[in-house]
Amino acid sequence: MKKKRILLKVGSNTLTKETNNISRGKIEDIANQIAQLQDTCEFVIVSSGAIAVAKQFVKLESKQKDVFVKQALASIGQPHLIRIYQEIFREYGLLTSQCLLSYSDFEKQESKSNIVNTINVLVNNNYIPIINENDTVATDEIKFGDNDKLGALTASLLNADLFIIATNTNGIYTKESIENGVPKTIKVVSDLSELKKQVVNSKSSHGSGGMQSKIEAASVTKKQNIETWIVNGLEDDFITNAMDNKVPFTKIK
């Protein structure tokens, strides 16, 4: 039986549970769900959080531009982030690997096929690739939005069956419901131009994304006929609950 390939994108806000520290409990929650689903699904994770990890124990002194400080923080935080994933996933019998990608990798045919081949070898050997942007050389992620676009490009390249974006809301809410103060989730949508009209501009506290970048990401995967789910990653069991339709989330077909 062919396993369903899921690209899970986890933003800093989900990983920190909207605090200033990476939540080990959240990473345990993700590992636990993947372990439950491993007979039927294979996972590739695009994970932010390197900068958030570094900020936990480093205060960098610099007269440089903010973006260089962030890149330096990413460089300090990335190995720690991967170590936390490795330790916790191992407790659930899961193997992990690190892949650092840059946007320029998606522009060259050779590097695109190298990414696909490497990740396929990893996945076929039961390793879960944990992908982040190569922040020390690329400033795009810091500029472009919390890895949403990287997740979408990767999902498309790897022919994922499903792209899940974990965020801090129950999917995308109707504009009217936000204005009324009672957020109501848009459950299924296929017209992205309609969806764009519903989006109220707001960025998350750690993330550089916001709903705009999530819709742009979904438009990338939609071109490849990949369904995108926007789910509330702050909740426990957010993947399995979405699969069982136990929680409100947005499905972009």
PDB file of C-alpha atoms in Angstrom:
ATOM      1  CA  MET A   1       0.000   0.000   0.000  1.00  0.00           C
ATOM      2  CA  LYS A   2       1.301   3.417  -0.960  1.00  0.00           C
ATOM      3  CA  LYS A   3       1.464   5.750   2.009  1.00  0.00           C
ATOM      4  CA  LYS A   4      -0.125   9.163   1.904  1.00  0.00           C
ATOM      5  CA  ARG A   5       2.629  11.773   1.727  1.00  0.00           C
ATOM      6  CA  ILE A   6       1.984  14.717   4.047  1.00  0.00           C
ATOM      7  CA  LEU A   7       4.007  17.909   4.130  1.00  0.00           C
ATOM      8  CA  LEU A   8       3.524  19.455   7.567  1.00  0.00           C
ATOM      9  CA  LYS A   9       4.558  23.072   7.985  1.00  0.00           C
ATOM     10  CA  VAL A  10       4.962  24.174  11.596  1.00  0.00           C
ATOM     11  CA  GLY A  11       5.491  27.848  12.328  1.00  0.00           C
ATOM     12  CA  SER A  12       7.318  29.421  15.269  1.00  0.00           C
ATOM     13  CA  ASN A  13       4.055  30.361  16.916  1.00  0.00           C
ATOM     14  CA  THR A  14       2.899  26.755  17.020  1.00  0.00           C
ATOM     15  CA  LEU A  15       6.269  25.479  18.234  1.00  0.00           C
ATOM     16  CA  THR A  16       6.443  28.020  21.031  1.00  0.00           C
ATOM     17  CA  LYS A  17       2.717  27.752  21.818  1.00  0.00           C
ATOM     18  CA  GLU A  18       2.817  31.548  21.542  1.00  0.00           C
ATOM     19  CA  THR A  19       5.344  31.946  24.360  1.00  0.00           C
ATOM     20  CA  ASN A  20       9.012  32.907  24.111  1.00  0.00           C
ATOM     21  CA  ASN A  21      10.262  29.352  24.444  1.00  0.00           C
ATOM     22  CA  ILE A  22      10.115  26.301  22.207  1.00  0.00           C
ATOM     23  CA  SER A  23       7.531  23.937  23.662  1.00  0.00           C
ATOM     24  CA  ARG A  24       8.880  20.410  24.055  1.00  0.00           C
ATOM     25  CA  GLY A  25       5.290  19.358  24.729  1.00  0.00           C
ATOM     26  CA  LYS A  26       4.245  20.567  21.274  1.00  0.00           C
ATOM     27  CA  ILE A  27       7.034  18.624  19.601  1.00  0.00           C
ATOM     28  CA  GLU A  28       5.951  15.565  21.637  1.00  0.00           C
ATOM     29  CA  ASP A  29       2.396  16.119  20.397  1.00  0.00           C
ATOM     30  CA  ILE A  30       3.605  16.143  16.773  1.00  0.00           C
ATOM     31  CA  ALA A  31       5.775  13.050  17.304  1.00  0.00           C
ATOM     32  CA  ASN A  32       2.926  11.189  18.986  1.00  0.00           C
ATOM     33  CA  GLN A  33       0.564  11.863  16.072  1.00  0.00           C
ATOM     34  CA  ILE A  34       3.138  10.893  13.440  1.00  0.00           C
ATOM     35  CA  ALA A  35       3.831   7.670  15.339  1.00  0.00           C
ATOM     36  CA  GLN A  36       0.101   6.874  15.324  1.00  0.00           C
ATOM     37  CA  LEU A  37      -0.167   7.540  11.589  1.00  0.00           C
ATOM     38  CA  GLN A  38       3.074   5.963  10.413  1.00  0.00           C
ATOM     39  CA  ASP A  39       1.453   2.852   8.925  1.00  0.00           C
ATOM     40  CA  THR A  40      -0.623   4.901   6.492  1.00  0.00           C
ATOM     41  CA  CYS A  41       1.191   8.237   6.154  1.00  0.00           C
ATOM     42  CA  GLU A  42       4.733   9.441   5.549  1.00  0.00           C
ATOM     43  CA  PHE A  43       5.711  12.878   6.790  1.00  0.00           C
ATOM     44  CA  VAL A  44       8.064  15.608   5.684  1.00  0.00           C
ATOM     45  CA  ILE A  45       8.215  18.572   8.088  1.00  0.00           C
ATOM     46  CA  VAL A  46       9.045  22.170   7.285  1.00  0.00           C
ATOM     47  CA  SER A  47       9.804  23.722  10.649  1.00  0.00           C
ATOM     48  CA  SER A  48      10.513  27.272  11.704  1.00  0.00           C
ATOM     49  CA  GLY A  49      11.756  28.002  15.190  1.00  0.00           C
ATOM     50  CA  ALA A  50      15.548  28.319  14.916  1.00  0.00           C
ATOM     51  CA  ILE A  51      15.494  32.004  15.807  1.00  0.00           C
ATOM     52  CA  ALA A  52      13.022  31.406  18.627  1.00  0.00           C
ATOM     53  CA  VAL A  53      15.286  28.706  20.123  1.00  0.00           C
ATOM     54  CA  ALA A  54      18.346  30.932  19.978  1.00  0.00           C
ATOM     55  CA  LYS A  55      16.531  33.808  21.650  1.00  0.00           C
ATOM     56  CA  GLN A  56      15.976  31.558  24.665  1.00  0.00           C
ATOM     57  CA  PHE A  57      19.610  31.679  25.673  1.00  0.00           C
ATOM     58  CA  VAL A  58      21.426  34.295  23.596  1.00  0.00           C
ATOM     59  CA  LYS A  59      21.388  38.028  23.468  1.00  0.00           C
ATOM     60  CA  LEU A  60      23.492  39.079  20.499  1.00  0.00           C
ATOM     61  CA  GLU A  61      25.246  42.412  20.582  1.00  0.00           C
ATOM     62  CA  SER A  62      25.456  43.990  17.170  1.00  0.00           C
ATOM     63  CA  LYS A  63      25.480  47.239  15.324  1.00  0.00           C
ATOM     64  CA  GLN A  64      24.563  45.313  12.187  1.00  0.00           C
ATOM     65  CA  LYS A  65      21.183  45.439  10.504  1.00  0.00           C
ATOM     66  CA  ASP A  66      18.426  43.491  12.228  1.00  0.00           C
ATOM     67  CA  VAL A  67      18.324  40.904   9.443  1.00  0.00           C
ATOM     68  CA  PHE A  68      21.992  39.922  10.040  1.00  0.00           C
ATOM     69  CA  VAL A  69      21.334  39.521  13.751  1.00  0.00           C
ATOM     70  CA  LYS A  70      18.379  37.268  12.905  1.00  0.00           C
ATOM     71  CA  GLN A  71      20.553  35.226  10.555  1.00  0.00           C
ATOM     72  CA  ALA A  72      23.174  34.850  13.280  1.00  0.00           C
ATOM     73  CA  LEU A  73      20.453  33.773  15.726  1.00  0.00           C
ATOM     74  CA  ALA A  74      19.165  31.255  13.175  1.00  0.00           C
ATOM     75  CA  SER A  75      22.666  29.826  12.872  1.00  0.00           C
ATOM     76  CA  ILE A  76      22.905  29.396  16.667  1.00  0.00           C
ATOM     77  CA  GLY A  77      19.384  28.063  17.059  1.00  0.00           C
ATOM     78  CA  GLN A  78      19.165  25.609  14.157  1.00  0.00           C
ATOM     79  CA  PRO A  79      21.330  22.796  15.638  1.00  0.00           C
ATOM     80  CA  HIS A  80      19.488  23.130  18.959  1.00  0.00           C
ATOM     81  CA  LEU A  81      16.124  22.948  17.216  1.00  0.00           C
ATOM     82  CA  ILE A  82      17.134  19.778  15.355  1.00  0.00           C
ATOM     83  CA  ARG A  83      18.516  18.268  18.564  1.00  0.00           C
ATOM     84  CA  ILE A  84      15.181  18.815  20.337  1.00  0.00           C
ATOM     85  CA  TYR A  85      13.326  17.187  17.436  1.00  0.00           C
ATOM     86  CA  GLN A  86      15.783  14.282  17.386  1.00  0.00           C
ATOM     87  CA  GLU A  87      15.586  13.601  21.113  1.00  0.00           C
ATOM     88  CA  ILE A  88      11.804  13.756  21.302  1.00  0.00           C
ATOM     89  CA  PHE A  89      11.061  11.910  18.057  1.00  0.00           C
ATOM     90  CA  ARG A  90      13.470   9.143  19.087  1.00  0.00           C
ATOM     91  CA  GLU A  91      11.355   8.529  22.208  1.00  0.00           C
ATOM     92  CA  TYR A  92       8.478   7.733  19.833  1.00  0.00           C
ATOM     93  CA  GLY A  93      10.646   5.436  17.716  1.00  0.00           C
ATOM     94  CA  LEU A  94      10.927   8.015  14.925  1.00  0.00           C
ATOM     95  CA  LEU A  95      14.096   8.911  13.030  1.00  0.00           C
ATOM     96  CA  THR A  96      14.761  12.460  11.852  1.00  0.00           C
ATOM     97  CA  SER A  97      17.159  14.207   9.499  1.00  0.00           C
ATOM     98  CA  GLN A  98      17.900  17.837   8.723  1.00  0.00           C
ATOM     99  CA  CYS A  99      17.587  19.470   5.312  1.00  0.00           C
ATOM    100  CA  LEU A 100      18.392  23.139   4.817  1.00  0.00           C
ATOM    101  CA  LEU A 101      17.057  24.628   1.601  1.00  0.00           C
ATOM    102  CA  SER A 102      17.229  28.006  -0.102  1.00  0.00           C
ATOM    103  CA  TYR A 103      14.729  29.498  -2.522  1.00  0.00           C
ATOM    104  CA  SER A 104      17.374  29.433  -5.241  1.00  0.00           C
ATOM    105  CA  ASP A 105      17.363  25.613  -4.963  1.00  0.00           C
ATOM    106  CA  PHE A 106      13.860  25.630  -6.433  1.00  0.00           C
ATOM    107  CA  GLU A 107      14.959  27.555  -9.495  1.00  0.00           C
ATOM    108  CA  LYS A 108      17.561  25.120 -10.805  1.00  0.00           C
ATOM    109  CA  GLN A 109      16.507  21.828 -12.347  1.00  0.00           C
ATOM    110  CA  GLU A 110      19.558  19.989 -11.018  1.00  0.00           C
ATOM    111  CA  SER A 111      19.125  21.060  -7.426  1.00  0.00           C
ATOM    112  CA  LYS A 112      15.373  20.346  -7.643  1.00  0.00           C
ATOM    113  CA  SER A 113      15.971  16.753  -8.668  1.00  0.00           C
ATOM    114  CA  ASN A 114      18.697  16.426  -6.005  1.00  0.00           C
ATOM    115  CA  ILE A 115      16.225  17.529  -3.319  1.00  0.00           C
ATOM    116  CA  VAL A 116      13.602  15.044  -4.532  1.00  0.00           C
ATOM    117  CA  ASN A 117      16.062  12.151  -4.748  1.00  0.00           C
ATOM    118  CA  THR A 118      17.598  12.798  -1.333  1.00  0.00           C
ATOM    119  CA  ILE A 119      14.276  13.222   0.426  1.00  0.00           C
ATOM    120  CA  ASN A 120      12.865  10.107  -1.234  1.00  0.00           C
ATOM    121  CA  VAL A 121      15.831   8.067   0.038  1.00  0.00           C
ATOM    122  CA  LEU A 122      15.290   9.449   3.547  1.00  0.00           C
ATOM    123  CA  VAL A 123      11.543   8.842   3.560  1.00  0.00           C
ATOM    124  CA  ASN A 124      11.884   5.346   2.073  1.00  0.00           C
ATOM    125  CA  ASN A 125      14.233   4.516   4.932  1.00  0.00           C
ATOM    126  CA  ASN A 126      11.764   5.814   7.529  1.00  0.00           C
ATOM    127  CA  TYR A 127      13.590   9.064   8.223  1.00  0.00           C
ATOM    128  CA  ILE A 128      11.485  12.187   8.658  1.00  0.00           C
ATOM    129  CA  PRO A 129      13.205  15.099   6.917  1.00  0.00           C
ATOM    130  CA  ILE A 130      12.984  18.293   8.944  1.00  0.00           C
ATOM    131  CA  ILE A 131      13.408  21.180   6.552  1.00  0.00           C
ATOM    132  CA  ASN A 132      14.155  24.789   7.311  1.00  0.00           C
ATOM    133  CA  GLU A 133      15.448  27.571   5.195  1.00  0.00           C
ATOM    134  CA  ASN A 134      19.190  27.940   5.119  1.00  0.00           C
ATOM    135  CA  ASP A 135      18.869  31.193   7.017  1.00  0.00           C
ATOM    136  CA  THR A 136      22.550  31.958   7.304  1.00  0.00           C
ATOM    137  CA  VAL A 137      22.805  32.471   3.562  1.00  0.00           C
ATOM    138  CA  ALA A 138      19.224  33.384   2.646  1.00  0.00           C
ATOM    139  CA  THR A 139      17.274  36.299   3.998  1.00  0.00           C
ATOM    140  CA  ASP A 140      14.085  35.293   2.184  1.00  0.00           C
ATOM    141  CA  GLU A 141      12.392  33.417   5.012  1.00  0.00           C
ATOM    142  CA  ILE A 142      13.021  36.314   7.310  1.00  0.00           C
ATOM    143  CA  LYS A 143      11.494  38.590   4.667  1.00  0.00           C
ATOM    144  CA  PHE A 144       8.975  36.339   2.953  1.00  0.00           C
ATOM    145  CA  GLY A 145       6.757  34.872   5.584  1.00  0.00           C
ATOM    146  CA  ASP A 146       7.148  32.145   8.132  1.00  0.00           C
ATOM    147  CA  ASN A 147       8.168  29.265   5.860  1.00  0.00           C
ATOM    148  CA  ASP A 148       4.682  29.049   4.321  1.00  0.00           C
ATOM    149  CA  LYS A 149       6.071  29.541   0.847  1.00  0.00           C
ATOM    150  CA  LEU A 150       8.974  27.154   1.478  1.00  0.00           C
ATOM    151  CA  GLY A 151       6.462  24.551   2.643  1.00  0.00           C
ATOM    152  CA  ALA A 152       4.317  25.012  -0.452  1.00  0.00           C
ATOM    153  CA  LEU A 153       7.259  24.808  -2.856  1.00  0.00           C
ATOM    154  CA  THR A 154       8.550  21.702  -1.104  1.00  0.00           C
ATOM    155  CA  ALA A 155       5.111  20.044  -1.074  1.00  0.00           C
ATOM    156  CA  SER A 156       4.804  20.711  -4.813  1.00  0.00           C
ATOM    157  CA  LEU A 157       8.289  19.454  -5.576  1.00  0.00           C
ATOM    158  CA  LEU A 158       7.763  16.259  -3.584  1.00  0.00           C
ATOM    159  CA  ASN A 159       4.288  15.583  -5.013  1.00  0.00           C
ATOM    160  CA  ALA A 160       2.751  15.564  -1.551  1.00  0.00           C
ATOM    161  CA  ASP A 161      -0.806  14.285  -1.222  1.00  0.00           C
ATOM    162  CA  LEU A 162      -1.605  16.851   1.436  1.00  0.00           C
ATOM    163  CA  PHE A 163      -0.088  20.112   2.688  1.00  0.00           C
ATOM    164  CA  ILE A 164      -0.927  20.936   6.317  1.00  0.00           C
ATOM    165  CA  ILE A 165      -0.124  24.398   7.663  1.00  0.00           C
ATOM    166  CA  ALA A 166      -0.212  24.478  11.454  1.00  0.00           C
ATOM    167  CA  THR A 167      -1.063  27.945  12.711  1.00  0.00           C
ATOM    168  CA  ASN A 168      -2.606  29.652  15.749  1.00  0.00           C
ATOM    169  CA  THR A 169      -6.242  29.882  14.573  1.00  0.00           C
ATOM    170  CA  ASN A 170      -8.907  27.338  13.618  1.00  0.00           C
ATOM    171  CA  GLY A 171      -8.158  27.912   9.954  1.00  0.00           C
ATOM    172  CA  ILE A 172      -9.270  31.047   8.127  1.00  0.00           C
ATOM    173  CA  TYR A 173     -12.200  32.960   9.562  1.00  0.00           C
ATOM    174  CA  THR A 174     -14.798  34.935   7.647  1.00  0.00           C
ATOM    175  CA  LYS A 175     -14.086  38.651   7.762  1.00  0.00           C
ATOM    176  CA  GLU A 176     -17.583  39.361   9.038  1.00  0.00           C
ATOM    177  CA  SER A 177     -17.235  36.930  11.944  1.00  0.00           C
ATOM    178  CA  ILE A 178     -13.931  38.504  13.016  1.00  0.00           C
ATOM    179  CA  GLU A 179     -15.549  41.939  12.930  1.00  0.00           C
ATOM    180  CA  ASN A 180     -18.388  40.580  15.062  1.00  0.00           C
ATOM    181  CA  GLY A 181     -15.866  39.158  17.510  1.00  0.00           C
ATOM    182  CA  VAL A 182     -17.099  35.572  17.083  1.00  0.00           C
ATOM    183  CA  PRO A 183     -14.645  33.933  14.663  1.00  0.00           C
ATOM    184  CA  LYS A 184     -16.265  31.461  12.276  1.00  0.00           C
ATOM    185  CA  THR A 185     -14.073  29.094  10.255  1.00  0.00           C
ATOM    186  CA  ILE A 186     -14.364  28.851   6.482  1.00  0.00           C
ATOM    187  CA  LYS A 187     -14.464  25.051   6.200  1.00  0.00           C
ATOM    188  CA  VAL A 188     -13.984  24.297   2.499  1.00  0.00           C
ATOM    189  CA  VAL A 189     -12.996  26.635  -0.282  1.00  0.00           C
ATOM    190  CA  SER A 190     -11.738  26.236  -3.817  1.00  0.00           C
ATOM    191  CA  ASP A 191     -11.827  29.825  -5.065  1.00  0.00           C
ATOM    192  CA  LEU A 192      -8.747  31.590  -3.723  1.00  0.00           C
ATOM    193  CA  SER A 193      -9.769  35.025  -4.979  1.00  0.00           C
ATOM    194  CA  GLU A 194     -12.908  34.738  -2.825  1.00  0.00           C
ATOM    195  CA  LEU A 195     -10.770  33.642   0.099  1.00  0.00           C
ATOM    196  CA  LYS A 196      -8.417  36.605  -0.271  1.00  0.00           C
ATOM    197  CA  LYS A 197     -11.373  38.933   0.244  1.00  0.00           C
ATOM    198  CA  GLN A 198     -11.948  37.384   3.677  1.00  0.00           C
ATOM    199  CA  VAL A 199      -8.454  37.920   4.961  1.00  0.00           C
ATOM    200  CA  VAL A 200      -7.836  40.562   7.563  1.00  0.00           C
ATOM    201  CA  ASN A 201      -4.182  41.522   7.698  1.00  0.00           C
ATOM    202  CA  SER A 202      -2.545  40.362  10.880  1.00  0.00           C
ATOM    203  CA  LYS A 203       0.848  38.876  11.582  1.00  0.00           C
ATOM    204  CA  SER A 204       1.531  36.367  14.306  1.00  0.00           C
ATOM    205  CA  SER A 205       3.730  37.377  17.237  1.00  0.00           C
ATOM    206  CA  HIS A 206       6.798  35.216  16.404  1.00  0.00           C
ATOM    207  CA  GLY A 207       5.956  34.321  12.875  1.00  0.00           C
ATOM    208  CA  SER A 208       6.532  36.482   9.859  1.00  0.00           C
ATOM    209  CA  GLY A 209       3.542  34.960   8.099  1.00  0.00           C
ATOM    210  CA  GLY A 210      -0.066  35.789   8.721  1.00  0.00           C
ATOM    211  CA  MET A 211      -2.989  34.525   6.662  1.00  0.00           C
ATOM    212  CA  GLN A 212      -1.944  36.352   3.513  1.00  0.00           C
ATOM    213  CA  SER A 213       1.188  34.240   3.165  1.00  0.00           C
ATOM    214  CA  LYS A 214      -0.828  31.085   3.890  1.00  0.00           C
ATOM    215  CA  ILE A 215      -3.205  31.820   1.029  1.00  0.00           C
ATOM    216  CA  GLU A 216      -0.271  32.565  -1.263  1.00  0.00           C
ATOM    217  CA  ALA A 217       1.257  29.234  -0.213  1.00  0.00           C
ATOM    218  CA  ALA A 218      -2.035  27.456  -0.929  1.00  0.00           C
ATOM    219  CA  SER A 219      -2.117  28.980  -4.408  1.00  0.00           C
ATOM    220  CA  VAL A 220       1.264  27.322  -5.122  1.00  0.00           C
ATOM    221  CA  THR A 221       0.063  23.875  -4.002  1.00  0.00           C
ATOM    222  CA  LYS A 222      -3.323  24.279  -5.695  1.00  0.00           C
ATOM    223  CA  LYS A 223      -1.590  24.563  -9.084  1.00  0.00           C
ATOM    224  CA  GLN A 224      -0.199  21.076  -8.426  1.00  0.00           C
ATOM    225  CA  ASN A 225      -3.615  19.772  -7.304  1.00  0.00           C
ATOM    226  CA  ILE A 226      -2.427  19.399  -3.717  1.00  0.00           C
ATOM    227  CA  GLU A 227      -5.045  20.029  -1.046  1.00  0.00           C
ATOM    228  CA  THR A 228      -4.017  22.456   1.710  1.00  0.00           C
ATOM    229  CA  TRP A 229      -5.351  22.337   5.264  1.00  0.00           C
ATOM    230  CA  ILE A 230      -4.936  25.263   7.638  1.00  0.00           C
ATOM    231  CA  VAL A 231      -5.298  23.868  11.140  1.00  0.00           C
ATOM    232  CA  ASN A 232      -4.834  25.072  14.697  1.00  0.00           C
ATOM    233  CA  GLY A 233      -1.469  23.666  15.715  1.00  0.00           C
ATOM    234  CA  LEU A 234      -1.807  24.995  19.266  1.00  0.00           C
ATOM    235  CA  GLU A 235      -4.356  22.260  19.996  1.00  0.00           C
ATOM    236  CA  ASP A 236      -3.238  18.755  20.927  1.00  0.00           C
ATOM    237  CA  ASP A 237      -3.760  16.059  18.273  1.00  0.00           C
ATOM    238  CA  PHE A 238      -4.360  18.734  15.643  1.00  0.00           C
ATOM    239  CA  ILE A 239      -3.484  16.445  12.708  1.00  0.00           C
ATOM    240  CA  THR A 240      -5.460  13.374  13.765  1.00  0.00           C
ATOM    241  CA  ASN A 241      -8.423  15.497  14.886  1.00  0.00           C
ATOM    242  CA  ALA A 242      -8.512  17.290  11.541  1.00  0.00           C
ATOM    243  CA  MET A 243      -8.394  13.936   9.749  1.00  0.00           C
ATOM    244  CA  ASP A 244     -11.338  12.745  11.847  1.00  0.00           C
ATOM    245  CA  ASN A 245     -13.159  16.057  11.312  1.00  0.00           C
ATOM    246  CA  LYS A 246     -13.345  16.631  15.045  1.00  0.00           C
ATOM    247  CA  VAL A 247     -12.163  20.243  14.885  1.00  0.00           C
ATOM    248  CA  PRO A 248     -12.899  23.253  12.683  1.00  0.00           C
ATOM    249  CA  PHE A 249     -10.209  23.977  10.095  1.00  0.00           C
ATOM    250  CA  THR A 250      -9.966  25.320   6.542  1.00  0.00           C
ATOM    251  CA  LYS A 251      -9.589  22.956   3.611  1.00  0.00           C
ATOM    252  CA  ILE A 252      -8.430  24.549   0.351  1.00  0.00           C
ATOM    253  CA  LYS A 253      -9.143  22.213  -2.540  1.00  0.00           C
TER     254      LYS A 253
END
